[in-house]
Coordinates of C-alpha atoms and ligand atoms in Angstrom, one line a residue:
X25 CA -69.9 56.1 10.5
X26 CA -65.9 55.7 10.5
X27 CA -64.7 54.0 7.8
X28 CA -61.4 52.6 6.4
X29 CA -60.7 50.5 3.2
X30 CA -56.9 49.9 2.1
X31 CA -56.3 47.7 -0.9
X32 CA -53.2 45.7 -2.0
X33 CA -52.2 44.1 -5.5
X34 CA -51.4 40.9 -6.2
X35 CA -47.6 39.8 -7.9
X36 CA -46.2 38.0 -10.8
X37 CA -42.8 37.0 -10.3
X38 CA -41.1 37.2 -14.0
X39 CA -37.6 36.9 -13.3
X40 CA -35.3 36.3 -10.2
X41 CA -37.3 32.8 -8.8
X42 CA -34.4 31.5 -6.3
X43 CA -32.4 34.1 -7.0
X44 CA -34.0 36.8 -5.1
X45 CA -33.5 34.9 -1.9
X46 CA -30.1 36.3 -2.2
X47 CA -29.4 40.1 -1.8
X48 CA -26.8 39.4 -4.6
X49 CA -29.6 39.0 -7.2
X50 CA -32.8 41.4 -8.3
X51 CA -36.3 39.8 -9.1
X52 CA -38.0 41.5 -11.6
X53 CA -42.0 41.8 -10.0
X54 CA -45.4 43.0 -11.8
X55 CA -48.3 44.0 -9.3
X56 CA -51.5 42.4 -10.6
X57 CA -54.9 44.5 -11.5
X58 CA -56.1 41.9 -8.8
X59 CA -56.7 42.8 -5.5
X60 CA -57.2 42.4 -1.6
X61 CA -59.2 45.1 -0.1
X62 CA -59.9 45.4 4.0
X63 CA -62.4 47.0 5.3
X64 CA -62.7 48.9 8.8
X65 CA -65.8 49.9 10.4
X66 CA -66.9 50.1 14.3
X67 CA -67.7 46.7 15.7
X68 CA -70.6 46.0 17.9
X69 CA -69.1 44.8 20.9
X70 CA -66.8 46.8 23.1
X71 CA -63.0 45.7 23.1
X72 CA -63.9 42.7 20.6
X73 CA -62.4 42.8 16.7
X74 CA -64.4 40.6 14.3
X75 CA -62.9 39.7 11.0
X76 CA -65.0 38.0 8.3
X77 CA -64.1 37.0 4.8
X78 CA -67.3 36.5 3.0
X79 CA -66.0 34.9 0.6
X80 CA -64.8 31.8 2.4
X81 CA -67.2 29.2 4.6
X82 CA -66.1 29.2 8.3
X83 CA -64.4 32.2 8.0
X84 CA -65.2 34.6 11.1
X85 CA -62.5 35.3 13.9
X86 CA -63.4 37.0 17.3
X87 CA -60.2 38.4 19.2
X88 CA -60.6 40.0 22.5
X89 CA -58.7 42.8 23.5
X90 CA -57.0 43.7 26.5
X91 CA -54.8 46.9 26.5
X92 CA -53.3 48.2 29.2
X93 CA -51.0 52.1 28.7
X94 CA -48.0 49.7 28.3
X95 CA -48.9 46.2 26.8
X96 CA -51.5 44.5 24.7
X97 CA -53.3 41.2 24.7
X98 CA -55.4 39.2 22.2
X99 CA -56.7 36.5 22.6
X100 CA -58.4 34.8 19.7
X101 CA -61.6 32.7 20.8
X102 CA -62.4 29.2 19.8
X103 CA -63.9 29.9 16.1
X104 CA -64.6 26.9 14.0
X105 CA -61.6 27.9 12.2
X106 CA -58.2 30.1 13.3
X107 CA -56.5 32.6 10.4
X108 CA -52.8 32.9 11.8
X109 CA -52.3 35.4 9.0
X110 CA -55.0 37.4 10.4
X111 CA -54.4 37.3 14.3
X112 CA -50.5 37.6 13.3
X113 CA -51.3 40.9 12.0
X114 CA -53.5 42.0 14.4
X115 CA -51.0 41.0 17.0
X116 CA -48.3 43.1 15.8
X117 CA -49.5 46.1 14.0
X118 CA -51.5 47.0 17.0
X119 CA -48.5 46.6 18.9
X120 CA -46.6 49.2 16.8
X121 CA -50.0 51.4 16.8
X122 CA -49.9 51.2 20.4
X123 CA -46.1 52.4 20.6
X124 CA -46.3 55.2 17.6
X125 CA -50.1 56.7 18.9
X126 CA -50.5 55.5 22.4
X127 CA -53.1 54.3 24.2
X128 CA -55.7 56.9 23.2
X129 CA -55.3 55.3 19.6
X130 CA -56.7 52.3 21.1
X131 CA -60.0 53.8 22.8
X132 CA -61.7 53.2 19.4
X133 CA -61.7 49.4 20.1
X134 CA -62.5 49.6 24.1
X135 CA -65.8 51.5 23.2
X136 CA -67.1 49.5 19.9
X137 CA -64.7 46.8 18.7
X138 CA -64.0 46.8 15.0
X139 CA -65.9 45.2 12.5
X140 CA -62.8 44.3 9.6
X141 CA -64.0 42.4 6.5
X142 CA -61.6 41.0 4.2
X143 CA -62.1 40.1 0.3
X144 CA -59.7 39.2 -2.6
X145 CA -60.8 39.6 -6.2
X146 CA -62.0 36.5 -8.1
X147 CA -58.4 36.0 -9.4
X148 CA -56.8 34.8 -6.2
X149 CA -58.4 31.5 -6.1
X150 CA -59.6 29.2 -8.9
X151 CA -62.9 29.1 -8.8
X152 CA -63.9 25.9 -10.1
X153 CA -66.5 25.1 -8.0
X154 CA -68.4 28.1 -8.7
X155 CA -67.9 27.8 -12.7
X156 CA -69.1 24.2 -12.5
X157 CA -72.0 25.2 -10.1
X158 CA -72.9 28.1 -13.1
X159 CA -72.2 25.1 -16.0
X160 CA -69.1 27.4 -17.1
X161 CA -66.2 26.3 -18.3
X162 CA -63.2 26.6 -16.3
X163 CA -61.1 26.5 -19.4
X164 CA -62.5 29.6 -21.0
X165 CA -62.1 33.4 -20.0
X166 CA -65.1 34.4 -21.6
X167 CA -66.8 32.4 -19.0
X168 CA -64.7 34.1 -15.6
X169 CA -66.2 37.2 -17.0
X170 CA -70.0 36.2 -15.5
X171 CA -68.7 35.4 -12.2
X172 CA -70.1 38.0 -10.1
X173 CA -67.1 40.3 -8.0
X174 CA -65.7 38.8 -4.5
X175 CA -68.0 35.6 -5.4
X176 CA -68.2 32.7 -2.9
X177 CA -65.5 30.1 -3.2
X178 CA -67.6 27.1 -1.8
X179 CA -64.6 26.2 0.0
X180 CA -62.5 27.1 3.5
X181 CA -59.4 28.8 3.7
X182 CA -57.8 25.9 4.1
X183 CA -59.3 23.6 1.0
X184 CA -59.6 26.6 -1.0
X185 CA -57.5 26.1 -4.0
X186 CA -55.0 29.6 -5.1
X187 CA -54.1 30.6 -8.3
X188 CA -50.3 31.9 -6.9
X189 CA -51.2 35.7 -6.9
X190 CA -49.9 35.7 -3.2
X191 CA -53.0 35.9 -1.5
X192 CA -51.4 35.7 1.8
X193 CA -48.9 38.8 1.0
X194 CA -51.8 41.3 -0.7
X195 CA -54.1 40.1 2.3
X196 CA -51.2 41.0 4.8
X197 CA -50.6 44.5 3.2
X198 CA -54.0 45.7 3.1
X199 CA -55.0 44.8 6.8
X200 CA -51.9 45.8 8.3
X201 CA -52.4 49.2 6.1
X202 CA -55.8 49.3 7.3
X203 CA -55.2 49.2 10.4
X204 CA -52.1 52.2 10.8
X205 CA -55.1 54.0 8.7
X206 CA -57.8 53.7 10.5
X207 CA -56.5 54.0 14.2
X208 CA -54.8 57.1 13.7
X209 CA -50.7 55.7 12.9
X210 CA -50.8 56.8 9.5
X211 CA -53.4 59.5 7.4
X212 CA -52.1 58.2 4.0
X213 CA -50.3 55.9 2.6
X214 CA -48.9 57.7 -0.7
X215 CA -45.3 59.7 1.0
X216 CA -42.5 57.4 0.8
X217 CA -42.1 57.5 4.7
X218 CA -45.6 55.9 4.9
X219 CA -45.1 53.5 2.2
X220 CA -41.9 52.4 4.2
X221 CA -43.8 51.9 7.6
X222 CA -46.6 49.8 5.8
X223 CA -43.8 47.2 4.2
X224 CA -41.4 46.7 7.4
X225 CA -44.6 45.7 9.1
X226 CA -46.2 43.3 6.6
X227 CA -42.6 41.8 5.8
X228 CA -42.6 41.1 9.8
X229 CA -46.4 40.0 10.1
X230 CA -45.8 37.9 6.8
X231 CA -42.7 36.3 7.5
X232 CA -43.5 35.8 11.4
X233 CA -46.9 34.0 10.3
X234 CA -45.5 31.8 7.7
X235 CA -42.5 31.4 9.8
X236 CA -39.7 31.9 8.0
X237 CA -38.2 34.6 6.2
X238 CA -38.7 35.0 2.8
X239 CA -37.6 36.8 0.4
X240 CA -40.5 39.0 0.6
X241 CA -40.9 39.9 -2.7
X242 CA -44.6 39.5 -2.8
X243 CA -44.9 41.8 0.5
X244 CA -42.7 44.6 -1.4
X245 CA -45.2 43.9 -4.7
X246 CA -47.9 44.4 -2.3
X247 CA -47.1 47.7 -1.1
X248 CA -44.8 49.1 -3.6
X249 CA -46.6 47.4 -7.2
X250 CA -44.2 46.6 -10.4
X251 CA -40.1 46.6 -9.6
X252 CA -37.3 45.2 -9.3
X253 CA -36.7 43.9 -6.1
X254 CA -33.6 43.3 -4.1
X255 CA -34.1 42.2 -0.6
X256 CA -33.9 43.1 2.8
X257 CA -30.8 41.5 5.1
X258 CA -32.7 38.4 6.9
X259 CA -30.7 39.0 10.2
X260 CA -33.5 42.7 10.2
X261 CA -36.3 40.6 11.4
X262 CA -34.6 37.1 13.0
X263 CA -33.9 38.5 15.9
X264 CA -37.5 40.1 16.7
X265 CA -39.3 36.9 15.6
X266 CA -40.5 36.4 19.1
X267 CA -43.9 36.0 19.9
X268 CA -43.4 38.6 23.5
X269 CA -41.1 41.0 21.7
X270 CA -41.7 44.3 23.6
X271 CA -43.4 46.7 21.5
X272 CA -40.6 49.9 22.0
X273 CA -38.0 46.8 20.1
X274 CA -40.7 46.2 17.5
X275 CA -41.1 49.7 16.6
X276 CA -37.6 50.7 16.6
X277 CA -37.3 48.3 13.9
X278 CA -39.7 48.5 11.9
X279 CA -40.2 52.8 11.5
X280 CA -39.6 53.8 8.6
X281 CA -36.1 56.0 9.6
X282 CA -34.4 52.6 10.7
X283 CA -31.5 52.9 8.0
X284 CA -31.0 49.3 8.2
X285 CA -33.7 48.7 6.1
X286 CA -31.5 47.9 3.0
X287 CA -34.4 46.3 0.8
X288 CA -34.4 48.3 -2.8
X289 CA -37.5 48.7 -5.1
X290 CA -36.8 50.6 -8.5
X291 CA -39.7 51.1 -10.1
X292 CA -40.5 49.2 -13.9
X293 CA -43.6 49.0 -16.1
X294 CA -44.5 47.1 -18.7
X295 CA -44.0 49.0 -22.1
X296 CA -46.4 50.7 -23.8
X297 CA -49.0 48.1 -25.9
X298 CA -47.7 45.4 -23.8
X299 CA -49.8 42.9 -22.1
X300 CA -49.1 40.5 -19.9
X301 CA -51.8 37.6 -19.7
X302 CA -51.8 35.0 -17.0
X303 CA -53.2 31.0 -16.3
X304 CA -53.8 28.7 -13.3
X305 CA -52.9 25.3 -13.8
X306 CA -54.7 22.7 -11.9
X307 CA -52.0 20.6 -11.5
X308 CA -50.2 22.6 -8.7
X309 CA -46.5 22.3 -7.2
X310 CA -45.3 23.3 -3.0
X311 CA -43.6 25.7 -3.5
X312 CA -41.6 25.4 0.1
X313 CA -40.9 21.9 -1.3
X314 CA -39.5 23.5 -4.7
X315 CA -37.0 26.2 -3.0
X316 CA -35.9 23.5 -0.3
X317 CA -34.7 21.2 -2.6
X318 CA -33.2 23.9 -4.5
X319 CA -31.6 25.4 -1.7
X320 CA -30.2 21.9 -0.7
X321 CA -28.4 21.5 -4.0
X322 CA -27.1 24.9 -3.8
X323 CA -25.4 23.8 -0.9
X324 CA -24.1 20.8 -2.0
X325 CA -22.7 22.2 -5.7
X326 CA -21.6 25.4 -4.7
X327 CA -19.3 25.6 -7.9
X328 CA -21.9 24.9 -9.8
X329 CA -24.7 26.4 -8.5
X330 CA -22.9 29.7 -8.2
X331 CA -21.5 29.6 -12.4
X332 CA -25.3 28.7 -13.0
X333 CA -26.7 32.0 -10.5
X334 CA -24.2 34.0 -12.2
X335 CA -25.4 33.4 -15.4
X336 CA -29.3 32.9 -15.2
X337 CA -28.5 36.5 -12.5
X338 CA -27.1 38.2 -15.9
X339 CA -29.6 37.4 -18.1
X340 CA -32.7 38.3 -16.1
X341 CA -31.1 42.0 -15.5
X342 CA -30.8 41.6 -19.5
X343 CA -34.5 41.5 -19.5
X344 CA -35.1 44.3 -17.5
X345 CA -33.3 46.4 -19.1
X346 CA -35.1 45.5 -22.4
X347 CA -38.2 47.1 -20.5
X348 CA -37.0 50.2 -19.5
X349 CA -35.0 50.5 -23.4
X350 CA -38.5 50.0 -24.6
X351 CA -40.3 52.1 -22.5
X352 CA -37.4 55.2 -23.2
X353 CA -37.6 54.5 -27.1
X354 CA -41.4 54.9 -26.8
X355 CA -41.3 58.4 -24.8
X356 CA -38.2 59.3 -27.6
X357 CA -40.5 58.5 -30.7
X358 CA -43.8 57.1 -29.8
X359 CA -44.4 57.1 -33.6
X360 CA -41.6 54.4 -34.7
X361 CA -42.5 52.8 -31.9
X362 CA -45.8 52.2 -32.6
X363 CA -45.4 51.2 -35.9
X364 CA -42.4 48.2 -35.1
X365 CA -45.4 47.6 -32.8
X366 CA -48.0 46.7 -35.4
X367 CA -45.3 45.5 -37.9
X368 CA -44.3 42.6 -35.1
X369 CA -47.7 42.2 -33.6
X370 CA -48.8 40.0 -36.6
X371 CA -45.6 37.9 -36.7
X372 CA -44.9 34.7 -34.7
X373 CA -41.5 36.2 -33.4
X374 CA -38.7 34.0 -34.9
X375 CA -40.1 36.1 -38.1
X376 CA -39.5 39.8 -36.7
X377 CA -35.6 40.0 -38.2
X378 CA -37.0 39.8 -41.7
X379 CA -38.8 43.0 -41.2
X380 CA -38.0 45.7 -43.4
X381 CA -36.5 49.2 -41.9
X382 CA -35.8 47.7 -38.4
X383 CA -34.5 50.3 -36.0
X384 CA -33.3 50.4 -32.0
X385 CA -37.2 49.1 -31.2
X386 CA -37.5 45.7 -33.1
X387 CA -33.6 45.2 -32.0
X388 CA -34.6 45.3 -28.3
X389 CA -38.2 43.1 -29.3
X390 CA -35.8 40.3 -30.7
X391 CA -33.0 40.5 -28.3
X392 CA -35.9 40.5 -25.3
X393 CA -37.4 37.4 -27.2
X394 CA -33.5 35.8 -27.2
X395 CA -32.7 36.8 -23.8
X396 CA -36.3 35.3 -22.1
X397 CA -35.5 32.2 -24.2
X398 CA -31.8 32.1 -22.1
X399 CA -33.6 32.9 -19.1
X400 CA -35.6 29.4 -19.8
X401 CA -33.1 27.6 -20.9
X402 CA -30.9 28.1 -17.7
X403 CA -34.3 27.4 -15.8
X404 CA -34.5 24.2 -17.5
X405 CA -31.2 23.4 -16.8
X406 CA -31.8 24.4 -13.2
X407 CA -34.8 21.7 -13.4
X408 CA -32.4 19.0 -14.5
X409 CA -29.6 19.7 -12.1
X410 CA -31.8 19.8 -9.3
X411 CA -34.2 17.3 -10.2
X412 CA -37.3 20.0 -9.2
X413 CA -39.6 20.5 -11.4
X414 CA -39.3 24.1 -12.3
X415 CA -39.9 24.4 -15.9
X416 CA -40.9 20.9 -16.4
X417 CA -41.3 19.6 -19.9
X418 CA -44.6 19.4 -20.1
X419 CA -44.7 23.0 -19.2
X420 CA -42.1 23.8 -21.8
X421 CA -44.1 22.5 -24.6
X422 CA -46.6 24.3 -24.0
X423 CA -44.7 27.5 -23.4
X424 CA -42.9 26.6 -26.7
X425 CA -46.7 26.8 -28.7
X426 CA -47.6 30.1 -26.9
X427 CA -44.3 31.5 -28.2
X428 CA -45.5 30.0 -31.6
X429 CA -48.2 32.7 -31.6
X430 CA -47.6 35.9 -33.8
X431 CA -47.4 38.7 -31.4
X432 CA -46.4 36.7 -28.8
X433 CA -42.9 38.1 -26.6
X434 CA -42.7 35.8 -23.8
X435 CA -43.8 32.8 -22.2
X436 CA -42.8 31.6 -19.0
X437 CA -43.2 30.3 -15.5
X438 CA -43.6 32.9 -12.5
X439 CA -41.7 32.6 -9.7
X440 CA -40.8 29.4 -8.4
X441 CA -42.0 27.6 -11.3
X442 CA -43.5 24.2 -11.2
X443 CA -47.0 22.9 -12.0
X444 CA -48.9 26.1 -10.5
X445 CA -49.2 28.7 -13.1
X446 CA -47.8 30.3 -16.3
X447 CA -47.8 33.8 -17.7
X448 CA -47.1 35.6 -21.7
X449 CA -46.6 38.9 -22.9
X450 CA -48.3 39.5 -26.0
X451 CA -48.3 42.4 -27.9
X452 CA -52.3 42.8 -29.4
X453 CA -55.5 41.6 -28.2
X454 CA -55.3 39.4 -30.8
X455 CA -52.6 37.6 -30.4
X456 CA -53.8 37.7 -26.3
X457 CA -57.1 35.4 -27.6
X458 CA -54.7 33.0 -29.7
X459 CA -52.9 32.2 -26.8
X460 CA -55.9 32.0 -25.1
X461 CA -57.5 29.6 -27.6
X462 CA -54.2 27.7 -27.3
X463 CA -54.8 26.9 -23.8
X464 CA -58.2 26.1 -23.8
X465 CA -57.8 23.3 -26.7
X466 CA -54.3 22.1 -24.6
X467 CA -54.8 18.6 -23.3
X468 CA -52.0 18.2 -21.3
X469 CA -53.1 19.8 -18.5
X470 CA -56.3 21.8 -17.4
X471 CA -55.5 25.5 -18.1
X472 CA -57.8 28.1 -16.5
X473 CA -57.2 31.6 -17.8
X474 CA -57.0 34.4 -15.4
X475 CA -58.7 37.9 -15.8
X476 CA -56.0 39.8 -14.1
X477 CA -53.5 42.1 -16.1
X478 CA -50.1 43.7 -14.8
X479 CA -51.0 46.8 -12.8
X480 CA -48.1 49.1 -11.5
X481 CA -49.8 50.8 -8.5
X482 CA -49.4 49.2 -5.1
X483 CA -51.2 49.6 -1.6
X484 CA -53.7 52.5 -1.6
X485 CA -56.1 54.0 0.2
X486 CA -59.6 53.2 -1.2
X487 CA -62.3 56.2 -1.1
X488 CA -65.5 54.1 0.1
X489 CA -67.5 56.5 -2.2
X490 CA -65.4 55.4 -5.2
X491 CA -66.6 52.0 -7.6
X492 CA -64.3 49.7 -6.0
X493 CA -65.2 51.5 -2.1
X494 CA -69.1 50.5 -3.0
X495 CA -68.5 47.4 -4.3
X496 CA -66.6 45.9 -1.0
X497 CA -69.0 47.8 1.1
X498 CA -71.9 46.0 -0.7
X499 CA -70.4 42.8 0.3
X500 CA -69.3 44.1 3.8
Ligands
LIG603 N1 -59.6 36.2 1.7 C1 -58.9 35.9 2.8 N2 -59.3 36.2 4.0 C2 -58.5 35.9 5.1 N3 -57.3 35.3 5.0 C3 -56.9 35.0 3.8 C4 -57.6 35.2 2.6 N4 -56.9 34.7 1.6 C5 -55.7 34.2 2.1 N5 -55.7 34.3 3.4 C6 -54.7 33.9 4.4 O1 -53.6 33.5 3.6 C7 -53.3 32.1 3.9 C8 -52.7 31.5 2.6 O2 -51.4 31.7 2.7 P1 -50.3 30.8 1.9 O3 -48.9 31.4 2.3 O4 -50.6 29.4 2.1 O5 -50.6 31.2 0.4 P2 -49.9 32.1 -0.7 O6 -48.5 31.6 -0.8 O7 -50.1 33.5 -0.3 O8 -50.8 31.6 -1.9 P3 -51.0 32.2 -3.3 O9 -49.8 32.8 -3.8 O10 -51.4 31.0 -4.2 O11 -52.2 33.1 -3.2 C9 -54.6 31.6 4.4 O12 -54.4 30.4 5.1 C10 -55.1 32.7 5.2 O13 -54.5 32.8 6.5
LIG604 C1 -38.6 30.7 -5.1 C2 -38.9 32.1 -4.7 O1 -37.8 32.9 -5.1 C3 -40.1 32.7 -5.4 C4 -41.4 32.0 -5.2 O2 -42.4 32.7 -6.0 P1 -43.9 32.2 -6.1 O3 -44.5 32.2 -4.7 O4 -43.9 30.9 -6.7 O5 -44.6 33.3 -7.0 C5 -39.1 32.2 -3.2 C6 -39.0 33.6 -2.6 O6 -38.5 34.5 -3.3 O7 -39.5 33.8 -1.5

C-alpha cells in the first residue's frame, strides 16, 4: 500500500501584527509543537478523491476528476458540507503537478482515486465541548492532558470554535505538501528548492481561498517553522488569482527558480531554557474586522501612522535581536548563562537589576523585558488611536499579573491582538504553572491553557512507521 503523510506546524505571531503586511516591516513568527498532518492512501473509486477529517461532523468531500494530457477538472459533488480550503488546494496543486510531472503523474487517481484524511492536533480548536462532555475543566491544563490525540470536536468546520494556531495555513501546507509528495512532483521536502515549491503554492492556495492576499506569515510558519518573516510583493500572486489560470502561467510562477519570489525567512529560536506558553480566550475578536479598521486609519493618519510603524517597527527588531544575543551568549558560555538563568528564574523581573555579578546575559534578560514592555505600550497606543481592540485593557491587566510572576519574560498578544488569545515566555517550569494558576483563578475572562510549546521545525515528511505516522493512521 502507497502511502503519504506530510505534516505542518502551527504559528504564534510575537511581533510584527500589522506591520508585516508591509514588506517594510519583519514579523517575528514561532512554529507551534502543534500540528496538521495529511494523509494519502489509494482511494476506492477510480478518478474520485475523498477527503475526510475525522475530527469534524459532516466533514467528507467527494471531487471527481477529469484530466485530459493538457487540462484538469474537479468537480466537487453535493456533500452536506463544501471545504473551499480543501477543493482550492486540490484545484491548484494538481494543476502544477500536472504541468511539472505530466499526465502519467495523474494515472494514480484515474485507476483508484485517493483516499486523503486530514487531522489537526487537539490545540487547533478549543475543545470545550469535549472537556465538558468528560466533566473537565476547560480552565485547567492538567485536564487537556486526558483528552485523547485528534479527538472529536462535536462540532462542524464551520461552528467549530479555533484557538488562532492558523488552522487554515498548517492545513493548507500539509495537503498541498502531500500532494507534490505523493504524486511524484517532489521526493522530499527538506532541500531548500523543495521547501520553496511547497510555500509559493500554499501562499497561492491560501490566499486564493480566503481571497485576499495576506501577508502570509502563517503559510511561511507553516513550511518554514520559527523566523522572521518579511513578505512576498502582493502584485506575485494578483495577477494569477483567477479561477481558469492556465496551468503553464501557474507554474511559471510558482517554481521555486522564479527570482521574483522576494519573501525572506531568517531562521530564530527561542533561547535555550526558554518557554513559551500559550491560552485561548473565549471571548474571541475577527480578525479581518481588526486589520480593516486598522488599515483604514492608516490611510487616513498617514503622518501618524507612519511615526507610530516606525517606532513599534524598531522596537520589535529590538526584540529579535535580544533572541539571537541570547542564544550566541549561551553557545559562548553555556555556564554563565545558565546560572543568570536560575538567578532570574525565581525573581518577578522588575527584581533582576538587583542581582549581584550581572554580566552581558541578565543585560539582554532586562533590556528584552524593557523593550517587550515598548512593544505593548505602542500596541496600546495603537488600540487607542484606532479605536480596535488590540491590546485591550482588560487584556492588559491580565498580561500586567502574568508579568508579575518571578520568571516570567514576556506577556503578550499574538498577532492581531484582540480578545482571541495570549501568549508568555517564562523561564522555569515553575514559573510556567504560576502563570498557569494565574489564569485559571482570572475572572475576567474564561482562560483555557493550551498544550502546545514553540517548535522550530516546519513542513516535513512523516515516516508512517514512526509514533506520530501510527497515530494518524490509527485514526485514518
Ligand atoms: N481539520 C480540518 N480539516 C479540513 N479543513 C480544515 C480543518 N481545519 C481547518 N480547516 C479549513 O480551514 C478553514 C478555517 O480557516 P479560517 O481562515 O477561517 O481560520 P484560521 O484563520 O486559519 O483560524 P485559526 O488561526 O484560529 O486556526 C475551515 O473552514 C476549513 O476550510
Ligand atoms: C494582523 C496581521 O498582521 C496578523 C494576524 O495574525 P493572527 O491571525 O491574529 O495570528 C495580518 C497578517 O499579517 O496577515
Amino acid at each position: 500500500m502507497t502511502c503519504t503523510i506530510a505534516s505542518a506546524p502551527g504559528k504564534v505571531l510575537v511581533t510584527g501584527g500589522y506591520l508585516v503586511l508591509d514588506q517594510q516591516y519583519l514579523g517575528l513568527v514561532f512554529g507551534t509543537s502543534a500540528r496538521f498532518f495529511t494523509v494519502i492512501q489509494n482511494g476506492e473509486l477510480p478518478n474520485t478523491i475523498t477527503v475526510r477529517s475525522p475530527q469534524f461532523e459532516q466533514a467528507t468531500w467527494h471531487y471527481e476528476v477529469q484530466s485530459t494530457l493538457s487540462n484538469l477538472i474537479i468537480q466537487s459533488s453535493a456533500d452536506a458540507s463544501s471545504n473551499k480550503f480543501v477543493e482550492t488546494c486540490l484545484r491548484y496543486t494538481l494543476k502544477v503537478i500536472l504541468e511539472k510531472v505530466g499526465a502519467p503523474a495523474l494515472d494514480k487517481i484515474a485507476q483508484h482515486g485517493l483516499d486523503i484524511c486530514i487531522v489537526g492536533d487537539n490545540d487547533f480548536y478549543s475543545q470545550r465541548e469535549e472537556l465538558n462532555k468528560l466533566g473537565l475543566s476547560v480552565k485547567s491544563a492538567t485536564a487537556r492532558q486526558q483528552l485523547v490525540p485528534f479527538c472529536k470536536t462535536h462540532a462542524t468546520l464551520a461552528t467549530v470554535n479555533k484557538t488562532g494556531l492558523g488552522s487554515s495555513a498548517a492545513l493548507t501546507t500539509s495537503l498541498v505538501a502531500a500532494l507534490l509528495l505523493h504524486l511524484g512532483a517532489l521526493t522530499s521536502v527538506e532541500s531548500p528548492a523543495n521547501l520553496a515549491l511547497v510555500h509559493n503554492v500554499a501562499q497561492f492556495v491560501h490566499c486564493y481561498a480566503q481571497g485576499k492576499v495576506g501577508s502570509g506569515f502563517d503559510v511561511s510558519s507553516a513550511v518554514y517553522g520559527s523566523h522572521r518573516y518579511k513578505r512576498f510583493s502582493p502584485d506575485l500572486l494578483n495577477h494569477i488569482m483567477k479561477e481558469d489560470i492556465d496551468g503553464a502561467t501557474l507554474c511559471k510562477v510558482l517554481e521555486s527558480d522564479n527570482h521574483a519570489w522576494d519573501n525572506q525567512v531568517d531562521p530564530v529560536a527561542l533561547p535555550p531554557h526558554f518557554q513559551m506558553i500559550l491560552a485561548d480566550i473565549d471571548a474571541g475578536s475577527h480578525t479581518p474586522t481588526l486589520v480593516s479598521k486598522v488599515l483604514k486609519w492608516r490611510k487616513e493618519q498617514p503622518v501618524e501612522a507612519d511615526a507610530l510603524w516606525q517606532e513599534l517597527g524598531s522596537y520589535n527588531d529590538k526584540v529579535a535581536e535580544h533572541f539571537r544575543a541570547l542564544s550566541s551568549l549561551h553557545a559562548q558560555d553555556h555556564q554563565a548563562y545558565l546560572e543568570t538563568i536560575s538567578a532570574a528564574k525565581d525573581l518577578p523581573s522588575s527584581e533582576w537589576p538587583t542581582v549581584q555579578g550581572a554580566g552581558a546575559t541578565l543585560e539582554h534578560l532586562i533590556q528584552l523585558v524593557a523593550d517587550f514592555s515598548k512593544v505593548r505600550q505602542l500596541l496600546q497606543k495603537m488600540s487607542t488611536l484606532t479605536d480596535v481592540p488590540i491590546e485591550p485593557s482588560e487584556q492588559t491587566e491580565l498580561l500586567d499579573r502574568c508579568m508579575a510572576v518571578p520568571g516570567t519574560l514576556m506577556a503578550g498578544v499574538p498577532g492581531a491582538g484582540g480578545y482571541d488569545a495570549i501568549f508568555c515566555v517564562v523561564l522555569s517550569d515553575q514559573a510556567k504553572e504560576r502563570v498557569q494558576q494565574v489564569w485559571e483563578q482570572w475572572e475576567g475572562c474564561n482562560i483555557s491553557p493550551l498544550l502546545c510549546q514553540a517548535d522550530s521545525n516546519g513542513v516535513t515528511k512523516v515516516d508512517p512507521t514512526s509514533q506520530s505516522g501510527v497515530a494518524c493512521l490509527n485514526l485514518c
